[in-house]
Amino acid sequence: MLQIVQTRTVEADELLSKLLARGKLTDESILKVVRRTLSDVQEEGDKAVIRYTRKLDAPRIAVKDLKVTREEFGEAYLEVPSEFIDAITQARTNIEAFHKRQLRTSWLSTEDDGVLLGHLIRPLKRVGVCVPSVSQLLVSSLLMSVIPATVAGVEEIAVCTAPMRNRDINPYMLVAAGECGIQEVYKCGGAQAVAAMAYGTETIPAVDKIVGPGNLYVQFAKKEVYGHVDIDKLAGPSEVLVIADSTADPDFVAADLISQAEHGPECAAILVTPSQGFAEQVKKSIEVQGESLPRYDQLTQSFENYGVAFIVSDLPEAVAFANEIAPEHLELHLENPLDWLGEIQNAGAILIGPYSPEAVGDYIAGPNHILPTGTAARYASPLSVDDFLKKTSLISYTKTALEKVTPAVVKLAEVEGLEGHAAAMKIRFEED
């Protein structure tokens, strides 16, 4: 399943270009559908949301079913095992603890001349969260979206997730929401959910920001409503890159590549190693381990599309290669991984050593797993508390302090041709 190629060859360059191009939002046919959906929801509200939800998810859903009731939350708790609640509690505790360390407070600075400067930091008032729950049940993404918002102090958090065909939300998703203190859940997903949260409907009040993962329809919709509301980021297909030397365990590496590939055929599982023999061992282990997994056909397709082992000359080249790809997840299976940490410039999350698989980061370690994809780690960061805060600048000058800077302000304003700005400074000292 895993393709093995030497770097600095035509084949390697072609595969690298293919990897770097994946997940780009360029599908005009999807964009056309999304724009029509957004327009319909903006004009028709609940009626359009229900029409699309009936077509795509639950044929018998009605407007009265759109918002999840307290009774439905209670029924969901009866359907899930206590072990799931225990796991959610453990994950929530770790995620909360990590994100609380990101909190920042407002600050003021007073200079000797009486100038007061500062930042006033406030949470957003209302946030919407999109979470897939039908094609893939991403309970963990609910936690990663909701908990940072809660830690930031967001007053209102609305979750939109698609219902099953029987009009119910998956009970695991509802219990996860309940355990995070979320009671506002709506039965809709896809572009129609993004539209409802952006523009508001009779049932779903508009939000200030939309976060969360989703398919291309969701990502296109988020891109289209940006500016009307804020969004977190445009998330492409997931990816992992493993740098490994000959001391690594090939079965561990194979398992981690498989765990990424099972997300879907557009996901990338990349190995970078100086050892051809090690790459061959990983390839064989993938084939053995994959046969026993229920998503074997999907794994095979994913590895055929974007499963590659690049053979490099040495570890410095491996690190340079990883920095070029800027992966969402980067695993270091090296004899001395910390020695290389300072060389990593571009990665959404770095998992260090053989006992730090991507899976522990996805679910329970604490750092956020909503990460930049598709080379966006060159400039973007994981979802964090900062994404749910807004900053307001504070400026206060005394007369004495303003007089000192007036000549400089006047000069700059005159150069820009903004005489009104200059006059606004000079008028305060005309009597003097």
Tab-separated table of C-alpha atoms in Angstrom, residues 88-382:
chain	number	residue	atom	x	y	z
A	88	ILE	CA	-15.136	12.161	28.234
A	89	THR	CA	-14.502	13.380	31.773
A	90	GLN	CA	-10.815	12.497	31.577
A	91	ALA	CA	-10.419	14.143	28.161
A	92	ARG	CA	-12.353	17.255	29.233
A	93	THR	CA	-10.204	17.652	32.343
A	94	ASN	CA	-6.969	17.526	30.341
A	95	ILE	CA	-8.236	19.801	27.571
A	96	GLU	CA	-9.512	22.365	30.085
A	97	ALA	CA	-6.238	22.346	32.027
A	98	PHE	CA	-4.177	22.904	28.882
A	99	HIS	CA	-6.359	25.700	27.553
A	100	LYS	CA	-6.607	27.505	30.889
A	101	ARG	CA	-2.857	28.102	30.610
A	102	GLN	CA	-3.557	30.111	27.445
A	103	LEU	CA	-5.783	32.651	29.184
A	104	ARG	CA	-4.637	36.258	29.112
A	105	THR	CA	-5.979	39.302	30.926
A	106	SER	CA	-6.510	42.950	30.066
A	107	TRP	CA	-3.549	45.215	30.803
A	108	LEU	CA	-2.767	48.908	31.223
A	109	SER	CA	0.570	50.694	31.075
A	110	THR	CA	1.092	54.244	32.399
A	111	GLU	CA	4.104	56.192	31.129
A	112	ASP	CA	5.919	58.955	33.028
A	113	ASP	CA	4.266	61.680	30.935
A	114	GLY	CA	0.799	60.407	31.824
A	115	VAL	CA	0.111	58.440	28.635
A	116	LEU	CA	-2.035	55.394	29.328
A	117	LEU	CA	-1.998	52.482	26.859
A	118	GLY	CA	-3.451	49.046	27.091
A	119	HIS	CA	-5.516	46.156	25.797
A	120	LEU	CA	-9.036	45.363	26.927
A	121	ILE	CA	-9.658	41.642	26.376
A	122	ARG	CA	-13.200	40.275	26.253
A	123	PRO	CA	-14.696	36.963	25.140
A	124	LEU	CA	-16.968	36.741	22.131
A	125	LYS	CA	-20.642	36.715	23.090
A	126	ARG	CA	-21.970	33.928	20.859
A	127	VAL	CA	-20.153	31.135	18.976
A	128	GLY	CA	-21.411	28.412	16.653
A	129	VAL	CA	-19.780	25.003	16.353
A	130	CYS	CA	-20.129	22.623	13.389
A	131	VAL	CA	-19.386	18.982	14.190
A	132	PRO	CA	-19.691	15.994	11.822
A	133	SER	CA	-21.647	13.104	13.315
A	134	VAL	CA	-22.980	10.960	10.473
A	135	SER	CA	-20.246	9.990	8.003
A	136	GLN	CA	-17.787	10.301	10.894
A	137	LEU	CA	-18.752	10.676	14.544
A	138	LEU	CA	-16.238	13.291	15.719
A	139	VAL	CA	-17.026	13.531	19.416
A	140	SER	CA	-13.449	14.613	20.060
A	141	SER	CA	-13.834	17.591	17.717
A	142	LEU	CA	-16.832	18.720	19.741
A	143	LEU	CA	-14.663	18.783	22.864
A	144	MET	CA	-11.816	20.565	21.082
A	145	SER	CA	-14.179	23.264	19.770
A	146	VAL	CA	-16.397	23.825	22.787
A	147	ILE	CA	-13.927	23.663	25.677
A	148	PRO	CA	-11.605	26.514	24.552
A	149	ALA	CA	-14.690	28.691	24.001
A	150	THR	CA	-15.952	27.875	27.483
A	151	VAL	CA	-12.543	28.568	29.027
A	152	ALA	CA	-12.452	31.915	27.202
A	153	GLY	CA	-15.769	32.857	28.797
A	154	VAL	CA	-18.066	32.752	25.756
A	155	GLU	CA	-21.621	33.193	27.066
A	156	GLU	CA	-23.536	31.324	24.348
A	157	ILE	CA	-22.311	28.263	22.437
A	158	ALA	CA	-24.547	26.653	19.816
A	159	VAL	CA	-23.690	23.280	18.293
A	160	CYS	CA	-24.973	22.161	14.891
A	161	THR	CA	-24.614	18.517	13.935
A	162	ALA	CA	-26.476	16.450	11.369
A	163	PRO	CA	-29.197	14.061	12.574
A	164	MET	CA	-29.427	10.384	11.746
A	165	ARG	CA	-32.182	9.243	9.407
A	166	ASN	CA	-34.573	8.762	12.347
A	167	ARG	CA	-34.232	12.498	13.197
A	168	ASP	CA	-32.193	11.821	16.349
A	169	ILE	CA	-28.702	13.094	17.092
A	170	ASN	CA	-26.212	10.336	17.847
A	171	PRO	CA	-26.445	9.828	21.631
A	172	TYR	CA	-22.661	9.887	22.069
A	173	MET	CA	-22.568	13.364	20.561
A	174	LEU	CA	-25.369	14.619	22.812
A	175	VAL	CA	-23.771	13.198	25.945
A	176	ALA	CA	-20.427	14.753	25.024
A	177	ALA	CA	-22.169	18.111	24.607
A	178	GLY	CA	-23.992	17.692	27.892
A	179	GLU	CA	-20.777	16.848	29.726
A	180	CYS	CA	-19.294	20.101	28.420
A	181	GLY	CA	-22.274	22.072	29.688
A	182	ILE	CA	-23.779	22.626	26.226
A	183	GLN	CA	-27.578	22.535	26.013
A	184	GLU	CA	-28.096	24.374	22.716
A	185	VAL	CA	-27.804	21.752	19.977
A	186	TYR	CA	-29.466	21.847	16.556
A	187	LYS	CA	-30.175	18.993	14.156
A	188	CYS	CA	-28.544	20.243	10.996
A	189	GLY	CA	-25.147	19.956	9.386
A	190	GLY	CA	-23.337	20.894	6.213
A	191	ALA	CA	-23.569	24.228	4.417
A	192	GLN	CA	-27.123	24.799	5.678
A	193	ALA	CA	-25.875	24.746	9.288
A	194	VAL	CA	-23.147	27.269	8.478
A	195	ALA	CA	-25.733	29.487	6.788
A	196	ALA	CA	-28.157	29.231	9.701
A	197	MET	CA	-25.507	30.211	12.231
A	198	ALA	CA	-24.134	33.013	10.067
A	199	TYR	CA	-27.429	34.666	9.119
A	200	GLY	CA	-29.789	33.377	11.805
A	201	THR	CA	-33.184	31.735	11.308
A	202	GLU	CA	-36.441	31.678	13.250
A	203	THR	CA	-35.063	28.857	15.417
A	204	ILE	CA	-31.283	29.326	15.283
A	205	PRO	CA	-30.009	32.753	16.413
A	206	ALA	CA	-27.028	34.123	14.495
A	207	VAL	CA	-23.551	33.805	16.002
A	208	ASP	CA	-20.429	35.967	15.944
A	209	LYS	CA	-18.018	33.205	14.932
A	210	ILE	CA	-18.234	29.706	13.437
A	211	VAL	CA	-15.671	27.024	14.263
A	212	GLY	CA	-15.278	23.323	13.731
A	213	PRO	CA	-14.330	20.765	11.086
A	214	GLY	CA	-16.375	19.432	8.192
A	215	ASN	CA	-16.351	18.335	4.576
A	216	LEU	CA	-15.682	20.552	1.570
A	217	TYR	CA	-19.250	21.882	1.600
A	218	VAL	CA	-18.757	23.112	5.163
A	219	GLN	CA	-15.361	24.620	4.373
A	220	PHE	CA	-16.626	26.408	1.260
A	221	ALA	CA	-19.579	27.708	3.270
A	222	LYS	CA	-17.306	29.022	6.021
A	223	LYS	CA	-15.162	30.740	3.427
A	224	GLU	CA	-18.235	32.375	1.874
A	225	VAL	CA	-19.679	33.735	5.142
A	226	TYR	CA	-16.337	35.023	6.423
A	227	GLY	CA	-16.657	38.746	6.884
A	228	HIS	CA	-20.296	38.471	7.869
A	229	VAL	CA	-19.070	36.404	10.804
A	230	ASP	CA	-15.613	35.275	11.833
A	231	ILE	CA	-14.372	31.699	11.296
A	232	ASP	CA	-11.580	29.683	12.839
A	233	LYS	CA	-9.804	28.350	9.753
A	234	LEU	CA	-10.383	26.456	6.513
A	235	ALA	CA	-9.657	22.833	7.316
A	236	GLY	CA	-8.538	20.508	4.559
A	237	PRO	CA	-8.045	16.731	4.746
A	238	SER	CA	-6.018	15.549	7.720
A	239	GLU	CA	-2.350	14.529	7.515
A	240	VAL	CA	0.529	13.070	9.469
A	241	LEU	CA	4.240	13.070	8.704
A	242	VAL	CA	6.548	10.736	10.610
A	243	ILE	CA	10.304	11.288	10.730
A	244	ALA	CA	11.945	8.034	11.766
A	245	ASP	CA	15.440	6.592	11.952
A	246	SER	CA	16.499	2.954	12.158
A	247	THR	CA	15.982	2.888	15.952
A	248	ALA	CA	12.217	3.356	15.553
A	249	ASP	CA	9.699	0.546	15.867
A	250	PRO	CA	8.251	-0.123	12.380
A	251	ASP	CA	5.033	-1.519	13.839
A	252	PHE	CA	4.463	1.674	15.861
A	253	VAL	CA	5.089	3.850	12.826
A	254	ALA	CA	2.852	1.684	10.641
A	255	ALA	CA	0.040	1.874	13.192
A	256	ASP	CA	0.279	5.665	13.337
A	257	LEU	CA	0.211	5.997	9.552
A	258	ILE	CA	-2.839	3.717	9.453
A	259	SER	CA	-4.621	5.772	12.111
A	260	GLN	CA	-4.321	8.800	9.843
A	261	ALA	CA	-5.229	7.011	6.633
A	262	GLU	CA	-8.483	5.665	8.080
A	263	HIS	CA	-9.908	9.196	8.208
A	264	GLY	CA	-10.565	9.081	4.470
A	265	PRO	CA	-9.123	8.769	0.959
A	266	GLU	CA	-7.917	12.383	0.859
A	267	CYS	CA	-5.856	12.062	4.049
A	268	ALA	CA	-2.079	11.882	3.819
A	269	ALA	CA	0.173	9.434	5.665
A	270	ILE	CA	3.821	10.301	5.055
A	271	LEU	CA	7.023	8.666	6.290
A	272	VAL	CA	10.393	10.390	5.927
A	273	THR	CA	13.427	8.267	6.789
A	274	PRO	CA	17.074	7.816	5.793
A	275	SER	CA	16.616	4.025	5.866
A	276	GLN	CA	15.226	2.171	2.851
A	277	GLY	CA	15.142	-1.035	4.901
A	278	PHE	CA	13.085	0.609	7.635
A	279	ALA	CA	10.596	1.926	5.067
A	280	GLU	CA	10.189	-1.591	3.674
A	281	GLN	CA	9.482	-2.908	7.185
A	282	VAL	CA	6.836	-0.222	7.730
A	283	LYS	CA	5.197	-1.014	4.395
A	284	LYS	CA	4.956	-4.710	5.272
A	285	SER	CA	3.591	-3.906	8.744
A	286	ILE	CA	0.905	-1.634	7.245
A	287	GLU	CA	-0.278	-4.488	5.042
A	288	VAL	CA	-0.401	-6.928	7.958
A	289	GLN	CA	-2.089	-4.570	10.421
A	290	GLY	CA	-4.497	-3.113	7.864
A	291	GLU	CA	-6.036	-6.453	6.913
A	292	SER	CA	-7.578	-6.833	10.369
A	293	LEU	CA	-9.244	-3.406	10.413
A	294	PRO	CA	-12.859	-2.753	9.339
A	295	ARG	CA	-11.868	0.176	7.112
A	296	TYR	CA	-9.372	-1.842	5.081
A	297	ASP	CA	-10.758	-0.761	1.701
A	298	GLN	CA	-10.695	2.880	2.748
A	299	LEU	CA	-7.145	2.501	4.060
A	300	THR	CA	-6.011	0.986	0.798
A	301	GLN	CA	-7.454	3.879	-1.178
A	302	SER	CA	-5.909	6.453	1.149
A	303	PHE	CA	-2.436	4.914	0.917
A	304	GLU	CA	-2.727	4.625	-2.866
A	305	ASN	CA	-3.614	8.321	-3.069
A	306	TYR	CA	-1.378	9.941	-0.460
A	307	GLY	CA	0.612	7.266	1.369
A	308	VAL	CA	4.309	7.817	0.711
A	309	ALA	CA	7.654	6.951	2.279
A	310	PHE	CA	10.348	9.406	1.175
A	311	ILE	CA	13.909	8.122	1.508
A	312	VAL	CA	16.289	10.980	2.377
A	313	SER	CA	20.056	11.098	2.683
A	314	ASP	CA	20.132	12.047	6.375
A	315	LEU	CA	18.073	13.532	9.208
A	316	PRO	CA	18.837	17.188	8.378
A	317	GLU	CA	17.274	16.580	4.963
A	318	ALA	CA	14.329	14.857	6.634
A	319	VAL	CA	13.700	17.905	8.827
A	320	ALA	CA	14.013	20.281	5.866
A	321	PHE	CA	11.556	18.109	3.957
A	322	ALA	CA	9.080	18.215	6.849
A	323	ASN	CA	9.367	21.986	7.101
A	324	GLU	CA	8.503	22.260	3.416
A	325	ILE	CA	5.395	20.103	3.779
A	326	ALA	CA	4.396	21.864	7.043
A	327	PRO	CA	2.265	18.940	8.237
A	328	GLU	CA	-0.749	19.074	10.494
A	329	HIS	CA	0.744	16.341	12.714
A	330	LEU	CA	4.473	15.642	12.926
A	331	GLU	CA	5.764	12.592	14.795
A	332	LEU	CA	9.430	12.237	15.736
A	333	HIS	CA	10.432	8.569	16.055
A	334	LEU	CA	14.128	9.240	16.572
A	335	GLU	CA	16.849	8.068	18.909
A	336	ASN	CA	17.211	11.595	20.325
A	337	PRO	CA	14.049	13.460	19.240
A	338	LEU	CA	14.570	16.480	21.493
A	339	ASP	CA	17.850	17.214	19.717
A	340	TRP	CA	15.846	17.946	16.566
A	341	LEU	CA	12.933	19.834	18.078
A	342	GLY	CA	14.536	23.236	17.618
A	343	GLU	CA	14.950	22.602	13.890
A	344	ILE	CA	11.225	22.113	13.298
A	345	GLN	CA	9.756	25.345	11.940
A	346	ASN	CA	6.390	24.324	10.476
A	347	ALA	CA	3.979	21.884	12.128
A	348	GLY	CA	0.536	22.044	13.687
A	349	ALA	CA	1.423	19.618	16.478
A	350	ILE	CA	4.666	17.784	17.228
A	351	LEU	CA	4.438	14.386	18.908
A	352	ILE	CA	7.744	13.374	20.418
A	353	GLY	CA	8.926	9.795	20.836
A	354	PRO	CA	7.460	6.323	20.281
A	355	TYR	CA	4.847	6.610	23.030
A	356	SER	CA	3.275	9.843	21.789
A	357	PRO	CA	1.063	8.670	18.914
A	358	GLU	CA	-1.197	11.066	17.075
A	359	ALA	CA	-4.167	9.269	18.633
A	360	VAL	CA	-3.318	10.454	22.157
A	361	GLY	CA	-3.124	14.001	20.841
A	362	ASP	CA	-6.418	13.623	19.018
A	363	TYR	CA	-8.331	12.554	22.100
A	364	ILE	CA	-6.924	13.139	25.526
A	365	ALA	CA	-3.510	14.826	25.894
A	366	GLY	CA	-4.977	18.329	26.146
A	367	PRO	CA	-3.575	20.395	23.242
A	368	ASN	CA	-6.138	21.159	20.575
A	369	HIS	CA	-6.425	18.772	17.640
A	370	ILE	CA	-8.065	21.335	15.331
A	371	LEU	CA	-4.863	22.179	13.503
A	372	PRO	CA	-3.732	23.945	10.326
A	373	THR	CA	-3.703	21.613	7.297
A	374	GLY	CA	-2.500	21.757	3.711
A	375	THR	CA	0.795	23.577	4.483
A	376	ALA	CA	-1.067	26.240	6.524
A	377	ALA	CA	1.202	25.450	9.490
A	378	ARG	CA	3.654	27.812	7.773
A	379	TYR	CA	1.562	30.711	9.144
A	380	ALA	CA	-1.338	29.349	11.213
A	381	SER	CA	-1.747	27.880	14.704
A	382	PRO	CA	-3.973	25.326	16.449
